[in-house]
PDB file of C-alpha atoms in Angstrom:
ATOM      1  CA  UNK A   1     -49.490 176.068 -41.071  1.00 89.00           C
ATOM      2  CA  UNK A   2     -50.979 179.082 -42.858  1.00 93.00           C
ATOM      3  CA  UNK A   3     -48.590 181.982 -42.366  1.00 96.00           C
ATOM      4  CA  UNK A   4     -49.803 185.572 -42.339  1.00 96.00           C
ATOM      5  CA  UNK A   5     -47.790 188.745 -41.829  1.00 97.00           C
ATOM      6  CA  UNK A   6     -49.388 191.379 -39.602  1.00 98.00           C
ATOM      7  CA  UNK A   7     -47.918 194.882 -39.397  1.00 97.00           C
ATOM      8  CA  UNK A   8     -48.906 197.526 -36.859  1.00 98.00           C
ATOM      9  CA  UNK A   9     -47.706 201.126 -37.255  1.00 98.00           C
ATOM     10  CA  UNK A  10     -48.687 204.332 -35.451  1.00 98.00           C
ATOM     11  CA  UNK A  11     -48.099 206.612 -32.490  1.00 97.00           C
ATOM     12  CA  UNK A  12     -46.955 204.686 -29.441  1.00 97.00           C
ATOM     13  CA  UNK A  13     -49.564 204.132 -26.740  1.00 96.00           C
ATOM     14  CA  UNK A  14     -50.120 201.817 -23.806  1.00 96.00           C
ATOM     15  CA  UNK A  15     -51.763 198.490 -24.657  1.00 96.00           C
ATOM     16  CA  UNK A  16     -51.136 198.100 -28.401  1.00 97.00           C
ATOM     17  CA  UNK A  17     -49.352 194.759 -28.082  1.00 96.00           C
ATOM     18  CA  UNK A  18     -51.846 193.574 -25.457  1.00 97.00           C
ATOM     19  CA  UNK A  19     -54.900 194.402 -27.580  1.00 97.00           C
ATOM     20  CA  UNK A  20     -53.432 192.819 -30.707  1.00 97.00           C
ATOM     21  CA  UNK A  21     -52.394 189.605 -28.951  1.00 97.00           C
ATOM     22  CA  UNK A  22     -55.736 189.378 -27.138  1.00 97.00           C
ATOM     23  CA  UNK A  23     -57.558 189.740 -30.484  1.00 97.00           C
ATOM     24  CA  UNK A  24     -55.424 186.977 -32.001  1.00 98.00           C
ATOM     25  CA  UNK A  25     -56.073 184.719 -29.000  1.00 97.00           C
ATOM     26  CA  UNK A  26     -59.829 185.273 -29.268  1.00 97.00           C
ATOM     27  CA  UNK A  27     -59.755 184.167 -32.921  1.00 97.00           C
ATOM     28  CA  UNK A  28     -57.521 181.116 -32.378  1.00 97.00           C
ATOM     29  CA  UNK A  29     -54.526 182.627 -34.203  1.00 98.00           C
ATOM     30  CA  UNK A  30     -51.062 181.609 -32.996  1.00 97.00           C
ATOM     31  CA  UNK A  31     -48.166 184.097 -32.949  1.00 98.00           C
ATOM     32  CA  UNK A  32     -45.072 182.362 -34.379  1.00 98.00           C
ATOM     33  CA  UNK A  33     -42.642 185.298 -34.352  1.00 98.00           C
ATOM     34  CA  UNK A  34     -42.802 188.958 -33.352  1.00 97.00           C
ATOM     35  CA  UNK A  35     -40.601 192.040 -33.543  1.00 98.00           C
ATOM     36  CA  UNK A  36     -41.457 195.488 -32.280  1.00 96.00           C
ATOM     37  CA  UNK A  37     -39.760 198.789 -31.773  1.00 97.00           C
ATOM     38  CA  UNK A  38     -40.562 202.341 -30.795  1.00 97.00           C
ATOM     39  CA  UNK A  39     -38.689 205.029 -32.719  1.00 96.00           C
ATOM     40  CA  UNK A  40     -39.115 208.649 -31.661  1.00 96.00           C
ATOM     41  CA  UNK A  41     -42.617 207.955 -30.340  1.00 96.00           C
ATOM     42  CA  UNK A  42     -43.758 205.776 -33.263  1.00 97.00           C
ATOM     43  CA  UNK A  43     -44.714 202.145 -32.623  1.00 98.00           C
ATOM     44  CA  UNK A  44     -43.803 199.561 -35.265  1.00 98.00           C
ATOM     45  CA  UNK A  45     -44.542 195.843 -34.973  1.00 98.00           C
ATOM     46  CA  UNK A  46     -44.379 192.906 -37.337  1.00 97.00           C
ATOM     47  CA  UNK A  47     -45.796 189.496 -36.485  1.00 98.00           C
ATOM     48  CA  UNK A  48     -45.744 186.188 -38.291  1.00 97.00           C
ATOM     49  CA  UNK A  49     -48.873 184.301 -37.280  1.00 98.00           C
ATOM     50  CA  UNK A  50     -50.507 180.970 -38.087  1.00 97.00           C
ATOM     51  CA  UNK A  51     -54.146 181.395 -39.131  1.00 97.00           C
ATOM     52  CA  UNK A  52     -54.805 177.670 -39.770  1.00 96.00           C
ATOM     53  CA  UNK A  53     -57.242 177.529 -36.826  1.00 95.00           C
ATOM     54  CA  UNK A  54     -58.930 180.870 -37.446  1.00 96.00           C
ATOM     55  CA  UNK A  55     -62.622 180.988 -36.458  1.00 94.00           C
ATOM     56  CA  UNK A  56     -63.851 183.148 -39.377  1.00 96.00           C
ATOM     57  CA  UNK A  57     -62.924 183.934 -42.971  1.00 95.00           C
ATOM     58  CA  UNK A  58     -59.532 185.542 -43.496  1.00 96.00           C
ATOM     59  CA  UNK A  59     -61.183 188.557 -45.119  1.00 96.00           C
ATOM     60  CA  UNK A  60     -63.430 189.155 -42.090  1.00 97.00           C
ATOM     61  CA  UNK A  61     -60.515 188.640 -39.722  1.00 97.00           C
ATOM     62  CA  UNK A  62     -58.317 191.153 -41.584  1.00 97.00           C
ATOM     63  CA  UNK A  63     -61.169 193.694 -41.729  1.00 98.00           C
ATOM     64  CA  UNK A  64     -61.937 193.321 -38.014  1.00 97.00           C
ATOM     65  CA  UNK A  65     -58.278 193.669 -37.095  1.00 97.00           C
ATOM     66  CA  UNK A  66     -57.932 196.799 -39.250  1.00 98.00           C
ATOM     67  CA  UNK A  67     -61.027 198.305 -37.575  1.00 98.00           C
ATOM     68  CA  UNK A  68     -59.593 197.524 -34.143  1.00 97.00           C
ATOM     69  CA  UNK A  69     -56.398 199.311 -35.180  1.00 97.00           C
ATOM     70  CA  UNK A  70     -58.363 202.364 -36.279  1.00 97.00           C
ATOM     71  CA  UNK A  71     -60.004 202.507 -32.855  1.00 96.00           C
ATOM     72  CA  UNK A  72     -56.523 202.431 -31.266  1.00 96.00           C
ATOM     73  CA  UNK A  73     -55.105 205.016 -33.669  1.00 96.00           C
ATOM     74  CA  UNK A  74     -52.737 202.627 -35.484  1.00 98.00           C
ATOM     75  CA  UNK A  75     -52.697 201.077 -38.945  1.00 98.00           C
ATOM     76  CA  UNK A  76     -52.943 197.273 -38.943  1.00 98.00           C
ATOM     77  CA  UNK A  77     -52.497 195.220 -42.102  1.00 97.00           C
ATOM     78  CA  UNK A  78     -52.815 191.466 -42.536  1.00 96.00           C
ATOM     79  CA  UNK A  79     -51.235 189.854 -45.590  1.00 95.00           C
ATOM     80  CA  UNK A  80     -51.048 186.183 -46.459  1.00 93.00           C
ATOM     81  CA  UNK A  81     -47.625 184.654 -47.058  1.00 85.00           C
ATOM     82  CA  UNK A  82     -48.553 183.914 -50.688  1.00 77.00           C
ATOM     83  CA  UNK A  83     -48.497 187.634 -51.520  1.00 73.00           C
ATOM     84  CA  UNK A  84     -44.817 187.828 -50.621  1.00 70.00           C
ATOM     85  CA  UNK A  85     -44.038 184.598 -52.498  1.00 67.00           C
ATOM     86  CA  UNK A  86     -45.688 185.968 -55.654  1.00 65.00           C
ATOM     87  CA  UNK A  87     -43.856 189.309 -55.389  1.00 63.00           C
ATOM     88  CA  UNK A  88     -40.538 187.463 -55.575  1.00 61.00           C
ATOM     89  CA  UNK A  89     -41.602 185.528 -58.678  1.00 62.00           C
ATOM     90  CA  UNK A  90     -42.204 188.617 -60.786  1.00 56.00           C
TER      91      UNK A  90
END
């Protein structure tokens, strides 16, 4: 398993979760865990996904997902698990 953390933040709107999960499905990425909330009209979601079966490079995937987020009016970031492991080593 190749864990990646995806965060989605922005104004709440219909279809954010749907569009994100559809994008992941289309690129063979499995959602392992998900948490979301809406606070005072702001959408916040964090997903742990497995990108082991991804159909393109991680860099292209992260860029495409960020662009999709921009089109929806939200900020989407994809970070590999290793980044968080390294932060705790310092």
